[in-house]
XYZ file of C-alpha atoms in Angstrom:
232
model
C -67.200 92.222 -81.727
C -65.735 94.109 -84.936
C -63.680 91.838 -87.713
C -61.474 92.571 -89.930
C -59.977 90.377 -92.879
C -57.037 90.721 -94.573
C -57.676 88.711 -97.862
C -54.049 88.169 -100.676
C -56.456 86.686 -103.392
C -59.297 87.844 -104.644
C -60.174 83.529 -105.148
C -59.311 83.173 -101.070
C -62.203 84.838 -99.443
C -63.920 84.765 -96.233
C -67.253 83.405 -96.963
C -68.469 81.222 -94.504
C -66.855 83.247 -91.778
C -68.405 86.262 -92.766
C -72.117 84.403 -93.043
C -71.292 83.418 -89.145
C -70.475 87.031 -88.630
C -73.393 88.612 -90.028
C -75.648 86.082 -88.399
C -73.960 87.188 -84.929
C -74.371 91.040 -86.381
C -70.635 91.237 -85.416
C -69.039 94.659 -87.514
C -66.964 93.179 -90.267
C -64.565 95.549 -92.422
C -62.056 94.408 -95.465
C -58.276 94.608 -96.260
C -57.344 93.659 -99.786
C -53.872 93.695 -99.611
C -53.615 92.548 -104.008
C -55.752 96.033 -104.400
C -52.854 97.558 -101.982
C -55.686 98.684 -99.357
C -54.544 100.547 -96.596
C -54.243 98.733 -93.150
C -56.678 99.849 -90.305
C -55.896 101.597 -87.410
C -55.179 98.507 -84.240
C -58.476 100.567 -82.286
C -60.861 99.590 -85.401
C -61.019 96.279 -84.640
C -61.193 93.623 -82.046
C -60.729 90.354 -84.108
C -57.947 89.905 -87.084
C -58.929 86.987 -89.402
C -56.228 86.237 -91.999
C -56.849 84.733 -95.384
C -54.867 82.166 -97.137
C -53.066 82.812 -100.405
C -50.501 81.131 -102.699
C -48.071 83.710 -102.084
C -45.022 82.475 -99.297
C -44.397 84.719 -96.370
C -41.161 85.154 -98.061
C -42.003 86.857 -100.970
C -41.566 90.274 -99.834
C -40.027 91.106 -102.901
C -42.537 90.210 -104.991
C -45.528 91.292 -102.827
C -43.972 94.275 -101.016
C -46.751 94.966 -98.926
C -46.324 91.581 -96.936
C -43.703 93.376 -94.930
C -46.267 96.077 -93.525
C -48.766 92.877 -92.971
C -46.220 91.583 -90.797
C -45.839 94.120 -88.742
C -49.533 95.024 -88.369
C -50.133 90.798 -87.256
C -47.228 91.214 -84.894
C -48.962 94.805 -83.205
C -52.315 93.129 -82.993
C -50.770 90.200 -80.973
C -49.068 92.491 -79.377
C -51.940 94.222 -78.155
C -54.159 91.126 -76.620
C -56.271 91.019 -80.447
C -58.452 87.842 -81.529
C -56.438 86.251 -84.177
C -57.548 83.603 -86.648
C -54.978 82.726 -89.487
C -55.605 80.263 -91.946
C -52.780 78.329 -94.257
C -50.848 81.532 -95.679
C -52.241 83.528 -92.575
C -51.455 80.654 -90.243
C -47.624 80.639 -91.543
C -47.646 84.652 -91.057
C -48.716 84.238 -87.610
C -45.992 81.398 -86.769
C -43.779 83.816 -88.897
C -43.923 87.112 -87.012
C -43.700 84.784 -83.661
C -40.372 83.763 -84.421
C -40.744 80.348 -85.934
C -39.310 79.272 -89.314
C -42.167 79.067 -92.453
C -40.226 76.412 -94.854
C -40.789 73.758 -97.730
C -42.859 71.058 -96.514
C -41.584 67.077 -97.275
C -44.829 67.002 -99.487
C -46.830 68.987 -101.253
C -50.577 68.173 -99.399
C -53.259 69.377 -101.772
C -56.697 67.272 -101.137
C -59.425 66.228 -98.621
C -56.951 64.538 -95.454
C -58.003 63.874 -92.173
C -57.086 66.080 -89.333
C -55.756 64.163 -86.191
C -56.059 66.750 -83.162
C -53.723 65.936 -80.126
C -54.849 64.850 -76.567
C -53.305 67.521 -75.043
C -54.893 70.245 -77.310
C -58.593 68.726 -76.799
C -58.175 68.491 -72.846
C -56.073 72.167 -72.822
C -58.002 74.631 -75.315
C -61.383 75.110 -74.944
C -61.474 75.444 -78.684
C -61.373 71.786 -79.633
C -63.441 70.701 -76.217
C -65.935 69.272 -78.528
C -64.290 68.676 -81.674
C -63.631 65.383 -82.816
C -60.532 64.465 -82.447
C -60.137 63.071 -85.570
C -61.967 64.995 -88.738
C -62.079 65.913 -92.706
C -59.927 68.991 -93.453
C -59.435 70.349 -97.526
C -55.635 71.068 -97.600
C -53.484 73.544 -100.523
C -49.977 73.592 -99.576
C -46.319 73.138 -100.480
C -44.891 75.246 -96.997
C -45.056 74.334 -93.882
C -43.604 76.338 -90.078
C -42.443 75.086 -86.838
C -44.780 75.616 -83.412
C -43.817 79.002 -81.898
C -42.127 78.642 -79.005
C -45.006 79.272 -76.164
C -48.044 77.915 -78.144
C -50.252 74.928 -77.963
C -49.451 72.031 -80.848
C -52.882 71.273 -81.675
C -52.348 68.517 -84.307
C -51.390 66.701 -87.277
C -51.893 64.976 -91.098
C -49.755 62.050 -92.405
C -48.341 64.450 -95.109
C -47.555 67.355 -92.311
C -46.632 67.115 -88.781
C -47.894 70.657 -87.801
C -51.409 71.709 -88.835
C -51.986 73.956 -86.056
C -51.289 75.949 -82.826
C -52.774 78.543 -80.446
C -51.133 81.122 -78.874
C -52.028 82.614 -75.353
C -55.499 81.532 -76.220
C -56.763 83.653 -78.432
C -54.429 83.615 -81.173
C -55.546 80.291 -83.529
C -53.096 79.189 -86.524
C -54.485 76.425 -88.606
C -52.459 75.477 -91.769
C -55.913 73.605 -92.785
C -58.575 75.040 -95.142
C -61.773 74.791 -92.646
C -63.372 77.289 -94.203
C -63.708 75.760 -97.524
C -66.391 76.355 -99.892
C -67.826 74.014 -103.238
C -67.168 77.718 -104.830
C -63.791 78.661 -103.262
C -62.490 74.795 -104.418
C -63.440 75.668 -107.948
C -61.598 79.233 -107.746
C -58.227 77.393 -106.087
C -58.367 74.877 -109.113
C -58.871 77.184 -111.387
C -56.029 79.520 -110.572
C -53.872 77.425 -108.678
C -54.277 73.967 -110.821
C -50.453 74.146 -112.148
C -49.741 72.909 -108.525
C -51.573 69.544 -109.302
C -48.534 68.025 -110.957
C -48.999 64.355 -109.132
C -47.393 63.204 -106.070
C -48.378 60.942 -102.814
C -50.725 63.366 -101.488
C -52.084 65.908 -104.087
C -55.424 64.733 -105.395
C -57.042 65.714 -109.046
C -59.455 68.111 -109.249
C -62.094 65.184 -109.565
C -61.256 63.944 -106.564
C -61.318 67.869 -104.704
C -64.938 67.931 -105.882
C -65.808 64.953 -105.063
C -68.783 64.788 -102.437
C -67.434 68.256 -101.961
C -71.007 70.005 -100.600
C -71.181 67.498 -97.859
C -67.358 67.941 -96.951
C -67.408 71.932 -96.887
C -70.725 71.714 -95.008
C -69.088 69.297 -92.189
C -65.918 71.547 -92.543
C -67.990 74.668 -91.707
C -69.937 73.170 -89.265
C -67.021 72.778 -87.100
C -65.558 76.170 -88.016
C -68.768 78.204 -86.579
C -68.635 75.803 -83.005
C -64.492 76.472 -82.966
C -65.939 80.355 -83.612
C -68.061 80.643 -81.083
C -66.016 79.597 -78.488
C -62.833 81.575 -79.940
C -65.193 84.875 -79.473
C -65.674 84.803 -75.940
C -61.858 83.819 -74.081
């Protein structure tokens, strides 16, 4: 299976995915959309996995090539492609299918616990055995509404939706699962103005905090929710 990543931020990367990758010698080729890389062709690749970012899926006129992004995420849904989007790429995905991306109630930056639904553990064979309950690292202030058509998959106290799946293969998790002890230190150190203290944003002590164990767990899942997402 060939995968391709479209990475915003050079400090949001695809680590741990690509070490799965590479261990599966599965293809893997590289957008970097802030070094205004082309796009590939939809034939190049079988599986899309879209990067997070501190950008909003609003900001076309800041980051102009967002609109072309769009476009490209809505023609590889289009045509049957393995998607994976995490936080910014999981509010692209809900964006291009027709749900609203919008200002969460909170701003949830920290290490929250994920609370999966019944119906998304007895429905998806991605979550058939997941926990239904487990750690998550979370950098947000948006939030989107469930496209209509997809599976809810679940929940934190500060934010209803953390996740949906569309006709199976398409996965949208507003979640960091892919976390790293590295990619933590990056988001603090370029994204630490959005620490400013509220009910659910943590300091960076806390963020770091037992944060090899956490990442490890975190990834851990990730590669079993991988290998099942490969083969529907």
């Amino acid at each position: 299976m060939r995968i391709h990543f479209l990475q915003h931020v050079p400090f949001e990367g695809p680590a741990p995915i690509i070490i799965w990758a590479r261990e599966h010698r599965y293809p893997v080729t590289y957008t970097r959309l802030f070094k205004k890389e082309p796009l590939p062709p939809l034939a190049a690749f079988d599986a899309l996995v879209i990067m997070g970012g501190p950008m909003s899926v609003h900001d076309e006129n800041q980051y102009p090539w967002l609109l072309k992004e769009k476009h490209f995420i809505e023609k590889a849904i289009t045509r049957g492609k393995r998607l994976f989007g995490i936080c910014l790429g999981a509010q692209l995905i809900a964006h291009v299918l027709g749900a609203r991306v919008r200002k969460n109630s909170h701003r949830e930056i920290g290490w929250y616990p994920v609370r999966l639904t019944q119906k998304a553990q007895e429905v998806s064979l991605i979550f058939h055995d997941i926990p239904q309950i487990f750690p998550a690292l979370h950098w947000h202030g948006e939030t989107f509404d469930i496209p209509q058509g997809s599976l809810y998959i679940g929940r934190t106290t500060a934010c209803r939706n953390q996740g949906f799946i569309y006709n199976d293969r398409v996965i949208a998790f507003q979640f960091h699962i892919e976390a790293t002890p590295k990619g933590i230190a990056a988001l603090i150190k370029n994204c630490g103005a959005q620490l400013s203290a509220g009910p659910f944003v943590q300091t960076p002590e806390q963020l770091l905090k037992n944060c090899e164990l956490r990442t490890r767990c975190c990834n851990h899942l990730l590669n079993r929710m991988l290998e099942t997402w490969t083969i529907i």
